[in-house]
Amino acid sequence: MADFSSHDETHTPQMTAGYIADMTRDLARMARASGLQTLGYILDMARIEAEASRGGETQGCGRANGAPPR
């Protein structure tokens, strides 16, 4: 994961999107582990959007809430 605490570097939009994808993945897991299912879902939607903006494939089970596909 990139360190975005330094203001000396120039970050591309793809780097920023990748960082956001990493952070929202972790936050979504935390939310679901605490019983905050809707917040976890919203954070997963943000992760999917960030991964698309980065140009990468989305990671997961095929559903944003982490549930296996039906």
Backbone as ProteinMPNN parsed JSONL, in Angstrom:
{"seq_chain_A": "MADFSSHDETHTPQMTAGYIADMTRDLARMARASGLQTLGYILDMARIEAEASRGGETQGCGRANGAPPR", "coords_chain_A": {"N_chain_A": [[0.852, -1.169, 0.0], [0.543, 2.203, -0.775], [2.157, 5.037, 0.715], [0.586, 7.83, 1.67], [1.121, 9.98, 3.229], [3.141, 11.773, 2.849], [3.664, 14.921, 1.433], [5.39, 15.594, -0.51], [5.606, 14.062, -2.762], [4.343, 13.39, -6.063], [1.281, 12.078, -6.838], [-0.284, 9.81, -8.97], [-3.579, 9.648, -10.475], [-4.288, 6.938, -10.626], [-2.658, 5.753, -8.678], [-3.685, 6.968, -6.386], [-6.331, 6.012, -6.461], [-5.817, 3.286, -6.118], [-4.799, 3.264, -3.502], [-7.054, 4.164, -2.092], [-8.769, 2.034, -2.663], [-7.483, -0.044, -1.256], [-7.685, 0.923, 1.39], [-10.487, 1.169, 1.764], [-11.229, -1.483, 1.511], [-10.177, -2.646, 3.846], [-11.581, -1.12, 5.762], [-14.227, -1.858, 5.187], [-14.21, -4.551, 5.943], [-13.776, -4.243, 8.699], [-16.128, -2.894, 9.402], [-18.159, -4.811, 8.797], [-17.366, -6.851, 10.561], [-18.059, -5.698, 12.919], [-20.748, -5.734, 12.857], [-21.918, -3.882, 11.224], [-23.413, -3.976, 8.645], [-24.591, -2.574, 6.446], [-22.944, -0.323, 6.215], [-20.547, -1.643, 5.63], [-21.22, -2.651, 3.123], [-21.556, -0.26, 1.641], [-18.942, 0.74, 1.772], [-17.654, -1.279, 0.348], [-18.739, -0.804, -2.173], [-17.515, 1.641, -2.711], [-14.881, 0.715, -2.808], [-14.959, -0.957, -5.079], [-15.503, 0.928, -7.061], [-13.161, 2.47, -6.847], [-11.239, 0.562, -7.58], [-12.0, 0.149, -10.219], [-11.487, 2.67, -11.235], [-8.759, 2.73, -10.943], [-8.082, 0.928, -12.801], [-7.827, -1.711, -12.439], [-8.805, -5.155, -11.768], [-11.72, -6.015, -9.912], [-11.679, -7.315, -6.613], [-12.792, -10.13, -4.799], [-15.706, -12.073, -3.922], [-17.482, -11.947, -5.956], [-19.728, -10.668, -5.204], [-20.554, -7.599, -3.702], [-21.068, -7.508, -0.969], [-19.614, -9.488, 0.119], [-20.739, -11.95, 0.246], [-21.14, -15.276, -1.029], [-21.688, -15.947, -4.548], [-25.019, -16.622, -5.753]], "CA_chain_A": [[0.0, 0.0, 0.0], [1.313, 3.443, -0.875], [2.083, 5.952, 1.856], [0.138, 9.113, 1.164], [1.32, 10.996, 4.262], [4.122, 12.747, 2.369], [3.151, 15.857, 0.43], [6.481, 15.891, -1.433], [5.494, 13.249, -3.964], [3.176, 13.558, -6.919], [0.587, 10.8, -6.974], [-1.176, 9.735, -10.13], [-4.935, 9.238, -10.112], [-4.316, 5.489, -10.452], [-2.066, 5.468, -7.367], [-4.653, 7.404, -5.382], [-7.44, 5.062, -6.495], [-5.336, 2.047, -5.511], [-4.727, 3.497, -2.056], [-8.435, 4.212, -1.607], [-9.277, 0.661, -2.736], [-6.905, -0.783, -0.131], [-8.236, 1.418, 2.65], [-11.907, 0.842, 1.887], [-11.317, -2.938, 1.726], [-9.964, -2.864, 5.277], [-12.682, -0.504, 6.502], [-15.43, -2.677, 4.982], [-14.066, -5.731, 6.815], [-13.989, -3.788, 10.071], [-17.548, -2.576, 9.564], [-18.928, -6.058, 8.855], [-17.001, -7.563, 11.788], [-18.747, -5.01, 14.019], [-22.18, -5.822, 12.644], [-22.371, -2.729, 10.431], [-23.496, -4.567, 7.31], [-24.863, -1.576, 5.409], [-21.725, 0.456, 6.048], [-19.622, -2.519, 4.918], [-21.66, -2.685, 1.727], [-21.241, 1.034, 1.026], [-17.491, 0.804, 1.626], [-17.302, -2.169, -0.76], [-19.082, -0.1, -3.413], [-16.435, 2.61, -2.919], [-13.698, -0.057, -3.212], [-15.155, -1.391, -6.463], [-15.335, 2.119, -7.9], [-11.74, 2.832, -6.832], [-10.521, -0.423, -8.39], [-12.315, 0.432, -11.626], [-10.766, 3.898, -11.587], [-7.347, 2.365, -11.011], [-7.88, 0.139, -14.007], [-7.624, -3.1, -12.048], [-9.99, -5.981, -11.589], [-12.218, -6.021, -8.547], [-11.383, -8.53, -5.867], [-13.894, -10.536, -3.946], [-16.432, -13.296, -4.243], [-18.462, -11.713, -6.99], [-20.773, -9.803, -4.657], [-19.924, -6.554, -2.912], [-21.242, -7.711, 0.465], [-18.751, -10.584, 0.534], [-21.473, -13.211, 0.202], [-20.868, -16.03, -2.261], [-22.731, -15.828, -5.573], [-26.105, -17.612, -5.63]], "C_chain_A": [[0.894, 1.227, 0.0], [1.134, 4.277, 0.387], [1.748, 7.332, 1.322], [0.318, 10.222, 2.188], [2.295, 12.08, 3.82], [3.508, 13.63, 1.287], [4.2, 16.187, -0.622], [6.348, 15.157, -2.756], [4.256, 13.618, -4.765], [2.561, 12.178, -7.116], [-0.335, 10.859, -8.18], [-2.585, 9.386, -9.656], [-5.04, 7.726, -9.866], [-3.724, 5.09, -9.096], [-3.039, 5.83, -6.249], [-5.823, 6.433, -5.313], [-7.043, 3.732, -5.869], [-5.265, 2.144, -3.996], [-6.134, 3.493, -1.452], [-9.039, 2.811, -1.622], [-8.766, -0.167, -1.57], [-7.534, -0.374, 1.194], [-9.704, 1.027, 2.809], [-12.122, -0.657, 2.059], [-11.186, -3.233, 3.218], [-11.112, -2.304, 6.11], [-13.97, -1.313, 6.362], [-15.381, -3.929, 5.852], [-14.324, -5.366, 8.265], [-15.471, -3.539, 10.332], [-18.371, -3.854, 9.698], [-18.629, -6.846, 10.115], [-17.691, -6.956, 13.008], [-20.262, -5.014, 13.851], [-22.759, -4.673, 11.845], [-22.425, -3.136, 8.96], [-23.712, -3.537, 6.209], [-23.631, -0.719, 5.155], [-20.666, -0.362, 5.313], [-19.941, -2.58, 3.439], [-21.285, -1.393, 1.001], [-19.737, 1.172, 0.808], [-17.017, -0.127, 0.502], [-17.646, -1.539, -2.105], [-17.997, 0.935, -3.736], [-15.162, 1.9, -3.376], [-13.798, -0.473, -4.667], [-14.963, -0.216, -7.421], [-13.861, 2.524, -7.974], [-10.927, 1.859, -7.679], [-10.787, -0.208, -9.88], [-11.57, 1.681, -12.099], [-9.272, 3.652, -11.727], [-7.062, 1.59, -12.284], [-7.654, -1.325, -13.692], [-8.928, -3.849, -11.943], [-10.427, -5.904, -10.136], [-11.903, -7.359, -7.91], [-12.573, -8.867, -5.005], [-14.566, -11.774, -4.478], [-17.431, -13.112, -5.367], [-19.615, -10.852, -6.517], [-20.117, -8.832, -3.7], [-20.051, -6.78, -1.417], [-20.407, -8.875, 0.99], [-19.437, -11.936, 0.525], [-21.139, -13.95, -1.086], [-21.988, -15.836, -3.267], [-23.781, -16.911, -5.384], [-26.105, -18.562, -6.778]], "O_chain_A": [[1.898, 1.268, 0.711], [0.092, 4.226, 1.04], [2.543, 7.933, 0.6], [-0.265, 11.296, 2.041], [2.277, 13.187, 4.358], [2.903, 13.131, 0.338], [3.936, 16.975, -1.53], [6.915, 15.582, -3.762], [3.258, 14.091, -4.22], [3.243, 11.232, -7.511], [-1.066, 11.828, -8.381], [-2.757, 8.88, -8.547], [-5.795, 7.288, -8.998], [-4.238, 4.184, -8.44], [-3.194, 5.081, -5.284], [-6.262, 6.069, -4.222], [-7.842, 3.115, -5.165], [-5.632, 1.204, -3.292], [-6.362, 2.878, -0.41], [-9.749, 2.437, -0.689], [-9.531, -0.914, -0.959], [-7.875, -1.223, 2.018], [-10.114, 0.598, 3.888], [-13.097, -1.068, 2.689], [-11.987, -3.977, 3.784], [-11.564, -2.946, 7.058], [-14.725, -1.437, 7.327], [-16.391, -4.324, 6.433], [-15.012, -6.094, 8.981], [-15.998, -3.935, 11.371], [-19.189, -3.972, 10.61], [-19.533, -7.453, 10.689], [-17.881, -7.635, 14.017], [-20.976, -4.369, 14.618], [-23.978, -4.508, 11.797], [-21.608, -2.708, 8.145], [-23.086, -3.618, 5.153], [-23.309, -0.421, 4.005], [-19.96, 0.173, 4.459], [-19.041, -2.563, 2.599], [-20.764, -1.427, -0.113], [-19.305, 1.668, -0.232], [-16.076, 0.207, -0.217], [-16.915, -1.724, -3.078], [-17.607, 1.088, -4.893], [-14.44, 2.413, -4.231], [-12.827, -0.354, -5.414], [-14.332, -0.358, -8.468], [-13.369, 2.881, -9.045], [-10.029, 2.274, -8.412], [-9.886, -0.37, -10.702], [-11.085, 1.733, -13.229], [-8.603, 4.293, -12.537], [-5.938, 1.594, -12.785], [-7.322, -2.105, -14.585], [-10.011, -3.269, -12.018], [-9.601, -5.745, -9.237], [-11.866, -8.394, -8.575], [-13.282, -7.977, -4.536], [-14.053, -12.441, -5.377], [-18.159, -14.048, -5.698], [-20.397, -10.357, -7.329], [-19.211, -9.212, -2.959], [-19.216, -6.289, -0.657], [-20.483, -9.212, 2.172], [-18.797, -12.959, 0.768], [-20.884, -13.326, -2.116], [-23.128, -15.585, -2.876], [-23.469, -18.002, -4.905], [-26.946, -19.459, -6.839]]}, "name": "protein", "num_of_chains": 1, "seq": "MADFSSHDETHTPQMTAGYIADMTRDLARMARASGLQTLGYILDMARIEAEASRGGETQGCGRANGAPPR"}
